[in-house]
Coordinates of C-alpha atoms and ligand atoms in Angstrom, one line a residue:
M179 CA 135.3 141.8 69.6
E180 CA 138.6 141.6 67.7
R181 CA 142.4 142.9 69.0
T182 CA 141.8 145.6 66.0
D183 CA 138.3 146.7 67.4
Y184 CA 139.6 147.4 70.4
R185 CA 142.6 149.2 69.2
K186 CA 140.2 151.2 67.1
L187 CA 138.2 152.4 70.2
Y188 CA 141.6 153.0 72.0
W189 CA 142.4 155.6 69.2
K190 CA 138.7 156.8 69.2
I191 CA 138.4 157.1 72.7
I192 CA 142.2 158.8 72.7
T193 CA 141.7 161.3 69.7
T194 CA 138.0 162.3 71.4
T195 CA 139.3 163.1 74.8
L196 CA 142.3 165.2 73.0
T197 CA 139.9 167.3 70.5
F198 CA 137.7 168.1 73.7
S199 CA 140.1 169.1 75.7
L200 CA 143.1 170.5 73.7
V201 CA 140.4 172.7 71.8
P202 CA 139.1 174.6 74.4
L203 CA 142.5 174.5 75.9
F204 CA 144.3 176.3 72.6
A205 CA 140.8 179.0 72.4
L206 CA 141.5 179.8 75.9
G207 CA 145.2 180.9 75.3
A208 CA 144.8 182.4 72.3
T209 CA 142.1 184.5 73.8
I210 CA 144.2 185.5 76.9
Y211 CA 147.1 186.1 74.7
Y212 CA 145.4 188.0 72.4
Q213 CA 143.7 190.5 74.7
F214 CA 146.7 190.7 77.1
R215 CA 148.4 192.0 73.7
V216 CA 145.8 194.3 72.9
S217 CA 145.4 195.9 76.0
Y218 CA 149.6 196.2 76.5
T219 CA 149.8 197.4 73.2
A220 CA 147.5 200.1 73.7
K221 CA 148.9 200.7 76.9
I222 CA 152.5 201.3 74.9
M223 CA 150.8 203.2 72.2
E224 CA 149.3 205.2 75.3
S225 CA 152.4 206.1 76.9
L226 CA 154.2 206.9 73.8
R227 CA 151.1 209.7 72.6
T228 CA 152.0 211.2 76.2
L229 CA 155.4 211.5 75.8
T230 CA 154.9 213.1 72.2
E231 CA 152.2 215.5 73.6
N232 CA 154.5 216.6 76.4
R233 CA 157.7 217.3 74.1
R234 CA 155.2 218.7 71.2
N235 CA 153.9 220.7 74.3
A236 CA 157.4 222.1 75.2
I237 CA 158.7 222.9 72.0
D238 CA 155.7 225.0 71.1
L239 CA 156.0 227.0 74.4
F240 CA 160.1 227.1 73.5
F241 CA 158.8 229.1 70.4
E242 CA 155.8 230.7 71.7
E243 CA 158.2 232.4 74.6
R244 CA 161.0 233.4 71.9
V245 CA 158.5 234.8 69.7
S246 CA 156.5 236.8 72.4
Q247 CA 160.2 237.7 73.9
L248 CA 160.9 239.2 70.5
Y249 CA 157.5 240.8 70.0
T250 CA 157.8 242.4 73.7
L251 CA 161.1 243.9 72.8
A252 CA 160.2 245.3 69.1
Y253 CA 157.0 246.8 70.7
T254 CA 158.8 248.3 73.8
Q255 CA 161.5 250.0 72.1
S256 CA 161.3 252.3 69.0
L257 CA 163.7 251.6 65.7
D258 CA 165.4 254.8 66.9
Q259 CA 166.1 253.3 70.0
L260 CA 167.3 249.9 68.9
R261 CA 169.2 251.4 66.1
D262 CA 171.7 252.2 68.7
E263 CA 174.2 249.4 68.7
K264 CA 175.3 249.8 71.9
Y265 CA 171.6 249.9 73.5
L266 CA 171.1 246.8 71.1
D267 CA 173.9 245.4 72.8
Q268 CA 172.7 246.2 76.4
V269 CA 169.3 244.6 75.9
F270 CA 170.5 241.7 74.0
T271 CA 172.9 240.9 77.2
L272 CA 169.6 241.3 79.1
M273 CA 167.8 238.8 77.4
Q274 CA 170.8 236.2 77.3
S275 CA 170.8 236.4 80.9
R276 CA 167.9 234.8 81.6
S277 CA 168.4 231.9 79.0
K278 CA 171.1 231.4 76.4
S279 CA 169.1 230.6 73.4
F280 CA 169.9 233.2 71.3
V281 CA 172.6 233.6 69.2
D282 CA 172.5 236.9 67.6
I283 CA 169.9 239.9 67.3
G284 CA 169.6 242.3 64.6
I285 CA 167.4 245.1 63.1
I286 CA 166.5 244.8 59.7
D287 CA 165.2 248.0 58.0
R288 CA 162.4 247.7 55.2
D289 CA 164.7 247.3 52.6
G290 CA 166.2 244.6 53.9
T291 CA 169.4 246.2 55.1
H292 CA 170.8 244.6 58.3
V293 CA 171.3 248.2 59.7
T294 CA 172.3 247.0 63.6
Y295 CA 173.7 243.6 64.4
V296 CA 174.7 242.3 67.9
G297 CA 176.3 238.6 67.8
P298 CA 179.6 236.5 67.2
Y299 CA 179.4 237.6 63.0
N300 CA 179.8 240.4 61.2
L301 CA 176.5 240.5 59.6
A302 CA 176.1 244.4 59.8
G303 CA 175.1 245.7 56.4
V304 CA 174.1 242.5 54.9
N305 CA 171.2 242.6 52.5
Y306 CA 168.2 240.6 53.0
K307 CA 165.9 242.1 50.6
N308 CA 166.3 239.0 47.8
E309 CA 165.8 236.0 50.8
S310 CA 162.5 234.5 50.5
W311 CA 161.9 234.8 54.2
F312 CA 161.9 238.8 54.2
H313 CA 159.1 238.9 52.3
E314 CA 157.1 236.4 54.3
V315 CA 158.1 238.5 57.2
M316 CA 156.9 241.9 55.4
L317 CA 153.5 239.7 54.4
R318 CA 152.6 237.9 57.9
G319 CA 154.2 239.9 60.8
V320 CA 156.3 236.8 61.8
Y321 CA 158.3 234.1 60.8
I322 CA 160.2 231.4 61.9
S323 CA 162.9 229.4 59.2
D324 CA 163.4 226.0 58.6
V325 CA 167.2 225.4 59.7
F326 CA 169.9 226.1 57.5
M327 CA 173.8 227.0 57.4
G328 CA 173.5 230.3 55.7
F329 CA 176.1 232.8 55.8
R330 CA 177.6 231.4 59.0
K331 CA 178.2 227.5 57.8
Y332 CA 176.5 226.8 61.1
P333 CA 173.4 225.1 61.3
H334 CA 170.6 227.7 62.9
F335 CA 167.1 229.1 62.2
I336 CA 165.9 232.2 62.7
I337 CA 162.7 234.2 64.1
A338 CA 161.9 237.1 63.0
V339 CA 158.9 239.7 64.0
L340 CA 157.6 242.7 62.3
R341 CA 157.0 246.0 63.9
R342 CA 154.8 249.0 62.0
E343 CA 156.3 252.1 63.5
G344 CA 153.8 255.0 62.5
D345 CA 155.0 254.8 58.4
R346 CA 158.0 252.7 59.2
S347 CA 158.2 249.1 59.3
W348 CA 161.2 247.4 60.6
I349 CA 161.8 243.7 61.3
L350 CA 163.5 242.3 64.5
R351 CA 165.4 239.1 63.5
A352 CA 167.1 236.7 66.1
T353 CA 168.8 233.4 65.6
I354 CA 168.2 230.5 67.2
D355 CA 170.7 228.2 68.8
T356 CA 169.8 225.1 67.5
E357 CA 171.8 222.9 70.3
I358 CA 169.3 223.8 72.6
F359 CA 166.6 223.1 70.2
D360 CA 168.4 219.8 69.5
A361 CA 168.4 219.0 73.0
M362 CA 164.9 219.7 73.7
V363 CA 164.0 217.0 71.2
K364 CA 166.7 214.5 71.9
A365 CA 165.2 214.4 75.6
A366 CA 162.7 212.2 73.6
Q367 CA 165.1 209.3 72.7
V368 CA 163.9 206.8 74.8
G369 CA 165.7 203.2 75.1
K370 CA 168.3 202.0 73.5
R371 CA 167.0 201.7 70.2
G372 CA 164.3 204.8 70.5
D373 CA 164.8 208.0 68.2
A374 CA 163.4 211.5 68.1
Y375 CA 163.9 214.2 65.4
V376 CA 162.2 217.1 64.0
V377 CA 161.5 216.9 59.9
N378 CA 160.2 219.6 57.6
R379 CA 157.8 219.4 55.0
E380 CA 160.4 218.3 52.5
G381 CA 161.6 215.3 54.9
I382 CA 164.4 217.5 55.4
L383 CA 165.7 216.6 59.0
Q384 CA 165.7 219.7 61.3
T385 CA 167.1 218.5 64.5
A386 CA 170.4 215.3 64.4
P387 CA 168.8 212.1 64.8
R388 CA 170.2 208.9 66.8
F389 CA 170.1 206.5 63.7
A390 CA 167.8 208.0 61.0
G391 CA 170.5 210.1 59.4
H392 CA 171.9 213.7 59.9
L393 CA 171.1 217.1 60.3
L394 CA 169.7 218.5 57.0
G395 CA 169.7 215.1 55.4
K396 CA 166.5 214.0 53.6
I397 CA 164.7 211.0 54.9
E398 CA 161.6 209.0 54.6
S399 CA 159.0 210.8 56.5
P400 CA 156.1 209.0 57.9
H401 CA 153.8 211.8 56.6
T402 CA 153.6 214.4 54.6
S403 CA 150.5 216.0 54.6
Q404 CA 149.5 217.9 58.0
F405 CA 147.0 216.6 60.3
S406 CA 146.4 217.6 64.1
G407 CA 146.6 216.0 66.9
I408 CA 148.9 212.6 67.5
H409 CA 149.3 209.5 65.5
V410 CA 150.8 206.4 66.8
E411 CA 151.1 203.1 64.6
E412 CA 153.2 200.8 63.5
M413 CA 155.2 201.1 60.5
Q414 CA 158.1 200.1 58.0
M415 CA 160.3 202.7 57.5
N416 CA 164.3 202.2 56.5
G417 CA 164.2 198.5 56.4
E418 CA 162.8 198.4 59.9
T419 CA 159.5 197.9 61.5
A420 CA 158.8 200.3 64.6
L421 CA 156.5 202.0 66.7
F422 CA 155.9 205.9 65.1
S423 CA 154.5 208.6 66.8
T424 CA 154.1 211.8 64.8
T425 CA 152.8 215.3 65.3
W426 CA 152.9 218.5 63.5
L427 CA 154.2 221.4 65.3
K428 CA 151.9 224.6 66.4
N429 CA 153.8 227.4 65.1
K430 CA 155.8 225.9 62.6
D431 CA 155.3 223.5 59.9
W432 CA 157.7 221.0 61.4
M433 CA 156.8 217.2 62.6
L434 CA 157.7 216.1 65.7
V435 CA 158.7 211.8 65.2
I436 CA 159.1 209.8 67.8
K437 CA 160.0 206.1 67.4
E438 CA 160.2 203.3 69.6
D439 CA 161.3 200.0 69.0
P440 CA 158.6 197.5 69.9
S441 CA 161.0 194.7 70.3
Q442 CA 162.3 196.3 73.7
E443 CA 159.3 198.0 74.7
L444 CA 157.0 194.5 74.1
T445 CA 159.5 192.4 75.9
P446 CA 157.0 191.8 78.5
L447 CA 154.6 190.8 75.9
F448 CA 156.9 188.3 74.6
E449 CA 157.8 186.8 77.9
A450 CA 154.1 186.4 78.3
R451 CA 154.0 185.0 75.3
Y452 CA 156.9 182.5 76.2
M453 CA 155.2 181.7 79.2
M454 CA 151.7 180.8 77.9
I455 CA 153.4 178.7 75.0
G456 CA 155.3 176.9 78.3
I457 CA 151.9 176.8 80.5
I458 CA 150.0 175.4 77.4
G459 CA 152.9 173.1 76.7
L460 CA 152.9 171.6 79.9
G461 CA 149.1 171.3 80.2
V462 CA 149.0 169.6 76.7
L463 CA 151.3 167.0 78.2
V464 CA 149.4 166.2 81.2
I465 CA 146.6 166.1 78.9
V466 CA 147.9 163.6 76.5
L467 CA 149.7 161.6 79.0
G468 CA 146.2 161.6 81.0
T469 CA 144.4 160.5 78.3
V470 CA 146.6 157.8 77.2
F471 CA 146.8 156.2 80.6
V472 CA 143.2 156.4 81.3
S473 CA 142.3 155.3 77.8
R474 CA 144.5 152.4 78.1
A475 CA 143.0 151.7 81.8
T476 CA 140.0 151.5 80.2
V477 CA 140.1 149.5 77.2
G478 CA 142.4 147.2 79.3
Q479 CA 139.1 146.8 81.9
L480 CA 136.9 146.5 78.8
I481 CA 138.9 143.7 77.6
Q482 CA 139.2 141.7 80.6
S483 CA 135.5 142.2 81.3
D484 CA 134.7 141.0 78.0
R485 CA 137.0 138.0 78.0
E486 CA 135.3 137.2 81.8
K487 CA 131.9 137.4 80.2
A488 CA 133.0 135.3 76.7
M489 CA 134.2 132.8 80.0
L490 CA 131.0 132.6 81.6
D491 CA 128.8 132.4 78.5
A492 CA 130.9 129.6 77.6
S493 CA 130.3 127.7 80.7
L494 CA 126.5 128.6 80.5
V495 CA 126.2 127.4 77.3
Q496 CA 128.3 123.8 78.9
S497 CA 126.3 124.0 81.9
G498 CA 122.7 124.2 79.9
K499 CA 124.0 121.1 77.6
M500 CA 124.6 119.1 81.1
A501 CA 121.2 119.7 82.5
A502 CA 119.6 119.2 79.5
L503 CA 121.3 116.0 78.6
G504 CA 120.8 114.7 82.5
K505 CA 116.9 114.8 82.1
L506 CA 117.2 113.2 78.2
A507 CA 119.5 110.8 79.9
A508 CA 117.5 109.7 82.8
G509 CA 114.4 109.3 81.0
I510 CA 116.3 106.9 78.3
A511 CA 118.2 105.3 80.4
H512 CA 115.2 104.4 82.5
E513 CA 113.0 103.4 79.5
V514 CA 115.6 101.4 77.7
N515 CA 116.5 99.6 81.5
N516 CA 113.7 97.8 81.6
P517 CA 113.3 96.1 78.4
L518 CA 117.3 95.3 78.7
A519 CA 116.2 93.6 82.2
V520 CA 113.6 91.6 80.3
I521 CA 116.3 90.8 77.4
K522 CA 118.6 89.3 80.2
E523 CA 116.4 87.3 82.1
K524 CA 114.8 86.0 78.7
V525 CA 118.6 85.5 77.5
G526 CA 119.4 83.5 81.1
W527 CA 116.5 81.2 80.4
M528 CA 117.6 80.3 77.1
M529 CA 121.0 79.8 78.1
D530 CA 119.9 77.5 80.9
L531 CA 117.6 75.6 78.1
L532 CA 120.5 75.0 75.6
S533 CA 122.5 73.5 78.4
E534 CA 120.1 70.9 79.0
E535 CA 119.8 70.1 75.2
D536 CA 121.5 67.1 74.0
I537 CA 124.4 68.7 71.5
S538 CA 124.7 65.8 69.0
Q539 CA 120.7 66.1 68.6
S540 CA 120.6 69.5 67.6
E541 CA 122.3 70.3 64.4
N542 CA 122.4 74.4 65.1
F543 CA 123.5 74.1 68.6
K544 CA 127.0 76.0 68.0
E545 CA 125.3 79.0 66.3
F546 CA 122.4 79.2 68.7
D547 CA 125.2 79.0 72.0
D548 CA 127.1 81.9 70.2
A549 CA 124.0 83.6 69.3
V550 CA 122.6 83.8 72.8
H551 CA 126.1 84.5 74.3
K552 CA 126.9 87.7 72.0
I553 CA 123.1 88.7 72.9
D554 CA 123.8 88.5 76.7
Q555 CA 127.3 90.8 76.1
H556 CA 125.5 93.2 74.2
V557 CA 122.9 93.9 76.6
E558 CA 125.9 93.9 79.5
R559 CA 127.4 96.6 77.3
A560 CA 123.7 98.3 76.9
K561 CA 123.2 98.1 80.9
K562 CA 126.9 99.8 81.5
V563 CA 125.5 102.8 78.8
T564 CA 122.8 103.1 81.0
H565 CA 124.2 102.7 84.1
R566 CA 126.3 105.8 83.3
L567 CA 123.4 107.5 82.6
L568 CA 121.6 107.1 85.2
G569 CA 124.4 107.8 87.5
F570 CA 125.2 111.1 85.7
A571 CA 121.3 112.0 86.1
R572 CA 121.7 110.7 89.8
R573 CA 124.6 112.7 90.4
M574 CA 122.9 116.0 90.1
E575 CA 123.4 116.7 94.0
P576 CA 126.8 116.5 95.7
I577 CA 127.3 115.3 99.2
K578 CA 129.7 117.1 100.7
D579 CA 132.1 115.9 103.1
K580 CA 135.9 116.9 104.2
V581 CA 138.1 115.8 101.7
D582 CA 142.0 115.7 101.5
V583 CA 142.6 116.0 97.9
N584 CA 146.3 114.7 98.1
K585 CA 145.2 111.5 99.6
L586 CA 142.4 111.2 97.0
V587 CA 144.6 111.7 94.2
D588 CA 147.2 109.4 95.5
E589 CA 144.2 106.4 95.9
T590 CA 143.4 107.0 92.2
I591 CA 146.4 106.7 90.9
D592 CA 146.8 103.6 93.1
F593 CA 143.5 102.1 91.1
L594 CA 145.7 102.6 87.5
E595 CA 149.3 101.7 88.6
N596 CA 148.8 98.4 87.0
E597 CA 147.1 99.4 83.6
A598 CA 149.8 102.0 83.5
H599 CA 152.6 99.6 84.5
Y600 CA 151.6 97.4 81.9
R601 CA 151.4 100.0 79.0
N602 CA 154.6 101.2 80.2
I603 CA 153.7 104.5 81.1
V604 CA 154.8 106.4 84.5
I605 CA 152.6 108.4 86.4
Q606 CA 154.6 110.9 88.3
P607 CA 152.8 112.7 91.1
E608 CA 154.1 115.8 92.7
Y609 CA 151.8 117.1 95.9
H610 CA 151.7 120.3 97.6
A611 CA 152.5 119.9 101.3
D612 CA 150.4 122.1 102.6
L613 CA 147.0 121.3 100.9
P614 CA 144.3 122.8 102.9
T615 CA 141.1 120.4 103.2
T616 CA 138.1 121.3 101.3
L617 CA 134.3 120.4 101.8
S618 CA 133.4 118.1 98.8
D619 CA 132.0 115.4 97.4
S620 CA 134.9 112.7 97.3
S621 CA 134.1 109.8 95.4
Q622 CA 132.5 112.5 92.3
L623 CA 135.8 114.1 92.7
Q624 CA 137.8 110.6 92.5
Q625 CA 135.6 110.1 89.4
V626 CA 136.8 113.2 87.9
V627 CA 140.4 112.6 88.6
L628 CA 139.8 108.9 87.0
N629 CA 138.3 109.8 83.8
I630 CA 141.0 112.5 83.2
L631 CA 143.8 109.8 84.1
N632 CA 141.7 107.4 82.0
N633 CA 141.5 109.5 79.1
A634 CA 145.6 110.4 79.5
I635 CA 146.3 106.6 79.3
D636 CA 144.3 106.0 76.2
A637 CA 146.0 108.7 74.6
I638 CA 149.2 107.6 75.0
G639 CA 148.5 104.2 74.4
K640 CA 151.8 102.6 75.3
N641 CA 155.1 104.6 76.5
G642 CA 154.8 107.8 78.4
Q643 CA 154.3 109.9 81.0
I644 CA 151.5 111.7 82.6
D645 CA 152.5 114.4 85.5
V646 CA 149.9 114.8 88.2
K647 CA 150.4 117.9 90.2
T648 CA 148.7 119.6 93.0
D649 CA 148.8 123.1 94.3
Y650 CA 147.1 125.6 96.2
S651 CA 146.3 129.4 95.5
V652 CA 146.3 131.4 98.3
K653 CA 145.0 134.5 96.5
D654 CA 142.1 133.2 95.0
E655 CA 141.9 130.5 97.5
Q656 CA 141.8 127.5 95.2
I657 CA 143.1 124.2 95.0
V658 CA 144.6 123.3 91.6
I659 CA 144.9 119.9 90.3
T660 CA 147.4 119.8 87.0
I661 CA 147.5 116.4 85.1
S662 CA 149.2 116.4 82.1
D663 CA 150.4 113.7 79.4
N664 CA 152.6 113.6 76.6
G665 CA 150.5 111.8 74.2
P666 CA 149.3 113.0 70.8
G667 CA 147.0 116.2 72.0
I668 CA 143.8 117.6 70.5
P669 CA 143.3 118.9 67.0
N670 CA 141.9 122.7 67.8
D671 CA 138.6 122.0 65.9
Q672 CA 138.0 119.1 68.7
L673 CA 139.1 120.9 71.2
D674 CA 135.7 122.7 72.1
R675 CA 133.7 119.6 71.7
I676 CA 135.5 117.3 74.1
F677 CA 133.4 117.9 77.0
D678 CA 130.1 117.5 74.7
P679 CA 127.9 114.5 75.7
F680 CA 128.9 111.8 73.6
F681 CA 132.2 113.4 71.7
T682 CA 134.3 110.5 71.2
T683 CA 137.5 109.8 68.9
K684 CA 137.3 106.4 70.0
E685 CA 136.4 103.3 68.4
V686 CA 132.5 102.4 68.6
G687 CA 131.9 100.2 71.7
M688 CA 135.1 101.7 73.0
G689 CA 134.0 104.8 74.6
T690 CA 130.8 106.6 75.6
G691 CA 131.9 110.3 75.2
L692 CA 130.2 110.8 78.3
G693 CA 133.7 111.1 80.6
L694 CA 134.3 114.4 80.2
S695 CA 131.0 115.6 80.0
I696 CA 129.9 114.4 83.4
S697 CA 133.3 115.5 84.8
Y698 CA 132.8 118.8 83.8
T699 CA 129.1 118.8 85.5
I700 CA 130.6 117.4 88.6
V701 CA 133.1 119.8 88.9
D702 CA 130.9 122.7 87.9
K703 CA 128.1 121.5 90.8
L704 CA 131.1 121.5 93.2
G705 CA 132.0 125.1 92.3
G706 CA 135.2 124.8 90.7
R707 CA 136.1 124.4 87.1
I708 CA 137.8 122.4 84.4
L709 CA 139.9 123.9 81.5
V710 CA 141.9 122.5 79.0
S711 CA 145.0 122.9 76.7
S712 CA 146.5 120.9 74.2
E713 CA 149.2 121.0 71.6
V714 CA 149.0 118.6 68.7
G715 CA 152.3 116.4 69.3
K716 CA 153.0 117.3 72.5
G717 CA 150.3 116.8 74.6
T718 CA 147.7 117.5 76.8
T719 CA 147.1 119.2 80.1
F720 CA 143.8 119.3 82.2
T721 CA 143.6 122.0 84.9
I722 CA 140.8 121.2 87.8
Y723 CA 140.5 124.5 90.0
L724 CA 138.3 123.6 93.3
P725 CA 137.2 126.8 95.5
V726 CA 138.4 125.8 99.2
I727 CA 135.0 125.6 101.2
R728 CA 136.0 125.8 105.3
Q729 CA 132.4 125.7 106.2
E730 CA 129.1 124.4 104.9
K731 CA 127.0 127.6 104.2
A732 CA 123.5 127.4 106.4
Ligands
ATP171 N1 144.4 113.2 77.3 C1 143.8 113.2 76.2 N2 144.5 113.4 75.2 C2 143.9 113.2 73.5 N3 142.5 113.2 73.6 C3 141.8 113.3 74.8 C4 142.1 113.2 76.0 N4 141.2 113.4 76.9 C5 140.1 113.5 75.9 N5 140.3 113.2 75.1 C6 139.5 113.3 73.7 O1 137.9 113.6 74.1 C7 137.1 112.5 73.7 C8 136.3 113.0 74.7 O2 136.6 112.2 76.1 P1 135.5 111.5 77.1 O3 136.2 111.3 78.2 O4 134.3 112.5 77.1 O5 134.9 110.6 76.0 P2 135.5 109.0 75.8 O6 136.9 109.1 76.8 O7 136.0 109.2 74.5 O8 135.1 108.1 76.6 P3 134.5 107.0 78.1 O9 134.9 108.4 78.5 O10 133.2 106.8 77.9 O11 135.4 106.3 77.5 C9 138.2 111.7 73.6 O12 137.5 110.4 72.8 C10 139.1 111.9 72.9 O13 139.2 112.2 71.8
MG172 MG1 136.7 108.9 79.1

């Protein structure tokens, strides 16, 4: 796989994992929040509805009590009795002793004239014939007015009841103190921004609200048409969004409005939302970090195992080549060796014959002698190749014995000391002090070191340095032999072919191209590995890894 493929895989794992874990998380969060919001809002609306209902019942009761008080008075007393101002005053004082909700009281005759009046204002004799409320009472028997300023220049409203007494009709009229009524409504103003007020059909305020306006002012009313029951809804009114609960009163076409500030009421909901966002955010962070970590580890492991597999593949290919070559080499060497032996024998015989010739008698003697010697020389060369090949084939099974690698390397360098000296090449050894001994085939191993050192000397040619180092890796239990030269290096395109049998860059007759392939096979059989790294112009390093074997396996 290419580097970009790993990147792609990495991102694919990340996106898939994130999608499959984040989507359910968000869905869960949204669902929980939505459910909570719905039930919480329902709860708030319910409590607002209850508050409104209680308030309305209280107000209704207030009206009913006043009306029935007046009815009782009108129907238990006769007009003649009540006409007496003193008597009316007595009755009024009695009524006020229980609750001071009335301001004044008066009797109005069928012509609209205020015949008797008890109260702080001087209203006796005033005629109400042209007031619309007067006709309403005459028609319906009971009347509750809107709040108005009237003659008194003070906000008030009146309740009037009609009594038919024989052929006479008269009206008992009382003024209600708006302050008491106001206080009842205001009791529903909850929270810092809550409001409660009463409006009539035309949107005229009948009580003084906290924020919405002032008494008898006109405001935008949530509803203008009558309905039964209680409406609770979120509405935008007068520039702000709030929860409005509205209901019409039973005895009067007034509407009770209770407003609640949702931002205050919904604080727990917002807190829950922030907590939710916090928890989800934390979850996202953990998931993202976890995903990145796991993806990295997975891809890292994949790269590692791919690399190992590639290495194993390469070494399997190389081993395959070697095995095939081994068989082939043995066959060819054997077949070629016999004719070579015959040629060698015949050449020896011809040489003997030539030595008995009289030189002066034979005019082509020189040519014959030359040719025979050349044949002998080339047969020798051919035998060297077949000898190596046979050796290669035979060396398949190593003979293992205790080997001191430092000593072995030192001896090998000794072999080449003269040659190196002659070519002005310094061989610089550096031995690991506590190298363990290992079970290995010393002569085969020596051949490997010799081959590599020979190659290095050949590569340098003249004037250079070869560093030979032994080391021990405790972790892998391996002996490491490193041979570096400062020769010309190996071009990249040749690097993976140098272990191939018969690959050589040397002149014909100078190299067989078998040195490294034989070395490779040997190290492989010994359970180790050879690696090469090279840079053109700088030099080449061969590294041999040998396992430390302390005891032959049974
Ligand atoms: N240290 C080195 N520096 C540069 N090239 C090298 C080095 N070692 C090996 N090579 C290259 O690898 C080739 C193969 O080496 P190998 O030992 O298998 O065969 P050879 O040396 O050519 O022949 P022989 O080993 O029979 O003498 C060499 O011909 C050379 O091109
Ligand atoms: Mg060689």
